[in-house]
Tab-separated table of C-alpha atoms in Angstrom:
chain	number	residue	atom	x	y	z
A	23	GLN	CA	81.558	86.096	30.359
A	24	VAL	CA	83.905	87.593	32.023
A	25	GLN	CA	83.692	87.745	35.826
A	26	LEU	CA	85.927	88.810	38.555
A	27	VAL	CA	84.056	89.018	41.737
A	28	GLU	CA	85.771	90.700	45.056
A	29	SER	CA	84.392	89.576	48.693
A	30	GLY	CA	85.761	90.438	52.008
A	31	GLY	CA	85.487	94.051	52.593
A	32	GLY	CA	84.457	95.855	55.426
A	33	LEU	CA	85.023	98.364	58.579
A	34	VAL	CA	88.018	97.650	60.669
A	35	GLN	CA	90.118	99.124	63.491
A	36	ALA	CA	93.548	100.141	62.879
A	37	GLY	CA	95.730	97.148	63.583
A	38	GLY	CA	93.065	94.871	62.476
A	39	SER	CA	93.215	91.873	59.684
A	40	LEU	CA	90.903	91.729	56.943
A	41	ARG	CA	90.922	89.130	53.790
A	42	LEU	CA	89.923	89.754	50.402
A	43	SER	CA	88.951	87.360	48.027
A	44	CYS	CA	88.380	87.343	43.990
A	45	ALA	CA	87.033	84.279	42.184
A	46	ALA	CA	87.627	84.674	38.442
A	47	SER	CA	85.097	82.860	35.593
A	48	GLY	CA	84.637	82.952	32.150
A	49	ARG	CA	88.156	84.109	30.182
A	50	ALA	CA	89.749	85.517	33.101
A	51	VAL	CA	90.139	81.886	34.645
A	52	SER	CA	93.076	81.150	31.787
A	53	SER	CA	94.976	84.634	33.390
A	54	ASN	CA	98.709	84.560	34.006
A	55	THR	CA	98.500	87.417	36.538
A	56	MET	CA	96.118	88.481	39.014
A	57	GLY	CA	96.583	91.740	41.111
A	58	TRP	CA	95.043	93.914	43.556
A	59	PHE	CA	94.789	97.802	43.224
A	60	ARG	CA	93.180	100.383	45.596
A	61	GLN	CA	91.836	103.883	44.926
A	62	ALA	CA	90.979	106.496	47.742
A	63	PRO	CA	88.671	109.498	46.910
A	64	GLY	CA	90.524	111.919	45.430
A	65	ASN	CA	93.443	109.620	44.372
A	66	GLU	CA	94.558	107.638	41.316
A	67	ARG	CA	94.136	104.105	41.105
A	68	GLU	CA	97.223	102.454	42.540
A	69	PHE	CA	99.158	98.906	42.639
A	70	VAL	CA	98.717	96.843	45.954
A	71	ALA	CA	100.197	93.518	45.166
A	72	ALA	CA	100.170	90.741	42.405
A	73	VAL	CA	100.725	87.311	41.752
A	74	ARG	CA	101.695	85.169	38.747
A	75	MET	CA	99.600	81.943	38.653
A	76	LYS	CA	101.626	79.385	37.096
A	77	THR	CA	104.866	80.291	39.163
A	78	GLY	CA	103.369	81.671	42.450
A	79	THR	CA	105.848	84.688	42.142
A	80	THR	CA	104.428	87.566	44.349
A	81	TYR	CA	104.805	91.733	43.938
A	82	TYR	CA	103.920	94.133	46.620
A	83	ALA	CA	103.862	97.987	47.020
A	84	ASP	CA	106.507	99.116	49.619
A	85	SER	CA	103.507	100.653	51.593
A	86	VAL	CA	102.175	96.997	52.273
A	87	LYS	CA	104.964	94.963	51.974
A	88	GLY	CA	105.302	92.976	55.352
A	89	ARG	CA	101.586	93.652	56.340
A	90	PHE	CA	99.805	92.304	53.316
A	91	THR	CA	100.087	88.696	51.423
A	92	ILE	CA	98.770	87.541	48.262
A	93	SER	CA	97.970	84.086	47.610
A	94	ARG	CA	96.163	81.911	44.665
A	95	GLU	CA	94.257	78.731	44.926
A	96	ASN	CA	94.202	77.565	41.104
A	97	ALA	CA	91.939	75.006	41.607
A	98	LYS	CA	89.380	77.381	42.896
A	99	ASN	CA	90.351	80.119	40.311
A	100	THR	CA	90.959	82.596	43.240
A	101	VAL	CA	93.166	84.957	44.754
A	102	TYR	CA	93.163	86.189	48.141
A	103	LEU	CA	94.622	89.247	49.617
A	104	GLN	CA	95.626	88.901	53.699
A	105	MET	CA	95.584	92.356	55.043
A	106	ASN	CA	97.300	92.775	58.946
A	107	SER	CA	98.002	95.655	60.667
A	108	LEU	CA	95.708	97.780	58.892
A	109	LYS	CA	96.204	101.605	58.937
A	110	PRO	CA	93.612	104.419	58.344
A	111	GLU	CA	95.467	105.123	55.092
A	112	ASP	CA	94.675	101.815	53.843
A	113	THR	CA	91.189	102.929	53.403
A	114	ALA	CA	90.176	102.588	49.857
A	115	LEU	CA	87.975	100.719	47.134
A	116	TYR	CA	90.081	97.547	46.308
A	117	TYR	CA	89.551	96.030	43.041
A	118	CYS	CA	91.161	93.052	41.698
A	119	ALA	CA	92.378	92.623	38.106
A	120	ALA	CA	93.390	89.682	35.753
A	121	ALA	CA	95.966	89.724	32.951
A	122	GLN	CA	96.566	87.326	30.141
A	123	GLY	CA	100.111	88.510	29.558
A	124	TRP	CA	103.321	88.977	31.466
A	125	ASN	CA	103.950	92.475	31.319
A	126	SER	CA	104.785	94.807	34.024
A	127	VAL	CA	102.539	94.225	37.235
A	128	LEU	CA	102.527	97.564	38.627
A	129	ARG	CA	100.800	99.204	35.360
A	130	LEU	CA	97.196	99.627	34.951
A	131	GLY	CA	97.142	98.943	31.015
A	132	THR	CA	98.684	95.446	31.943
A	133	TYR	CA	95.224	94.048	33.274
A	134	ASP	CA	92.446	92.568	30.906
A	135	TYR	CA	89.740	92.170	33.015
A	136	TRP	CA	88.604	94.326	36.316
A	137	GLY	CA	86.488	93.498	39.060
A	138	GLN	CA	83.716	95.948	40.725
A	139	GLY	CA	85.447	96.531	43.870
A	140	THR	CA	84.930	96.125	47.596
A	141	GLN	CA	85.122	98.668	50.120
A	142	VAL	CA	87.857	98.698	52.925
A	143	THR	CA	87.667	101.317	55.690
A	144	VAL	CA	89.773	101.278	58.482
A	145	SER	CA	88.859	103.608	61.474
A	146	SER	CA	91.466	105.269	63.827
């Protein structure tokens, strides 16, 4: 059974930090790409960051560049999203996603597996 399990969300004040984790199991373990997306109420799900698991190449949305860092720990089949200098507009449900292929990391359709999401709330 394919599983992506996110953890690490919570409530933080503006300027604070959180680290999200996503542990993969089942077929998701062999994914070539893992990423993070987020969705705020009334908004579409949007790309945040992604990493190619074999090369370590990373990608970021312009809105989080310089503040968020995605990393991987292949031995644990886990990816992390370190979020610093958080802003109220970062408030959203954050989803982990995994893709078997090498298509554009920005597209939702690239990803084969999705987690249930973890809530991040940033207060002003």
